[in-house]
XYZ file of C-alpha atoms in Angstrom:
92
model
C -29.142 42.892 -137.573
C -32.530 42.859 -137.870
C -35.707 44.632 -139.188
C -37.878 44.826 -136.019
C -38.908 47.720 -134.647
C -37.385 48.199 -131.447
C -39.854 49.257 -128.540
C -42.047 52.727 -127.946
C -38.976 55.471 -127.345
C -36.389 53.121 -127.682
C -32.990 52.280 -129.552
C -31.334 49.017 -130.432
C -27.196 49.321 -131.414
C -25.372 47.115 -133.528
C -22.101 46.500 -133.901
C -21.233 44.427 -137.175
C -18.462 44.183 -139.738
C -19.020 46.849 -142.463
C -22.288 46.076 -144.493
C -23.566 42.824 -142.921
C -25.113 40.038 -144.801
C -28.381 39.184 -144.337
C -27.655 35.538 -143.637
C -25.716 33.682 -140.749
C -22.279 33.259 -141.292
C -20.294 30.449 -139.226
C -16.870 32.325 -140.408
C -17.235 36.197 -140.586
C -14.752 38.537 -140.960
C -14.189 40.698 -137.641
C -17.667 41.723 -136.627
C -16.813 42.404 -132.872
C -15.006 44.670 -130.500
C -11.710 42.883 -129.640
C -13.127 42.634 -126.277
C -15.508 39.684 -127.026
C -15.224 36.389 -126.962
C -15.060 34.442 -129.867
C -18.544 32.322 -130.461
C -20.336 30.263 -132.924
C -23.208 30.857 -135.351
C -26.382 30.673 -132.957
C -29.677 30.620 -134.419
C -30.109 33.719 -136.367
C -26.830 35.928 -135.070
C -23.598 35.451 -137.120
C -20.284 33.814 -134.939
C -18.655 36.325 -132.980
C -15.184 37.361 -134.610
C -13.832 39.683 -132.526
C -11.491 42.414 -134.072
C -7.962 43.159 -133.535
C -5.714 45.789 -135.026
C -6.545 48.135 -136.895
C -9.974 46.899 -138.413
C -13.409 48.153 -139.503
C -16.611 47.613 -137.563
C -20.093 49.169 -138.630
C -22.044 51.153 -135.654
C -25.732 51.066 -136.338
C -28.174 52.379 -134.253
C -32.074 51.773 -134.583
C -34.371 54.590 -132.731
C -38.166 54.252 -132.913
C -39.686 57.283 -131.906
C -42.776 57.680 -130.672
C -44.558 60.873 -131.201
C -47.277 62.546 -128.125
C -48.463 65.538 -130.795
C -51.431 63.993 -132.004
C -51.624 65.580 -135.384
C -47.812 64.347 -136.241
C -48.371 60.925 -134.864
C -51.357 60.652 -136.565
C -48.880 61.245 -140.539
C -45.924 59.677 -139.399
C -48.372 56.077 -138.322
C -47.551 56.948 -134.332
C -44.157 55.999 -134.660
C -41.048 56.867 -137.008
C -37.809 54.604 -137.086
C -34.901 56.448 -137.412
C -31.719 53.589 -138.198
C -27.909 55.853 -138.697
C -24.754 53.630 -139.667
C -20.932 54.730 -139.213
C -18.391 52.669 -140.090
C -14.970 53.494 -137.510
C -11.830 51.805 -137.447
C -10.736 49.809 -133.891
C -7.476 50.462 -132.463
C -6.116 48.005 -130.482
């Protein structure tokens, strides 16, 4: 995952194993919906360990809002970035 801010009005999901790291890992537990491929460490993403069973995965979704109301954008710095987490269970 990352801290950016995604773009005006827009959302970025994740899906990750429960509480990611904030370094690359080149073996990660399952961090993947068991429809993935398996892939290596690449740059700054972890390798792809797709999950089978009855595993955890971590849902996060990053929203930045953009506000037209000039008053509230003007206290909330024109944008607010709203970031929810659920961690759910696969069942393959």
């Amino acid at each position: 995952m990352t801290g950016a801010t995604p773009p005006d009005n827009s959302a970025w999901l994740y899906i990750t194993e429960p509480n990611p790291p904030g370094t690359v890992e080149a073996t990660p537990p399952p961090n993947a919906p068991g429809g993935e491929y398996s892939a290596n460490a690449n740059g700054s993403c972890s390798a792809v360990n797709p999950a089978d069973g009855n595993k955890q995965l971590q849902v996060t979704v990053r929203f930045n809002l953009v506000l037209i109301t000039p008053v509230v954008a003007q206290a909330t710095a024109n944008h607010i970035v709203m970031s929810a987490a659920a961690v759910f269970r696969t069942e393959y």
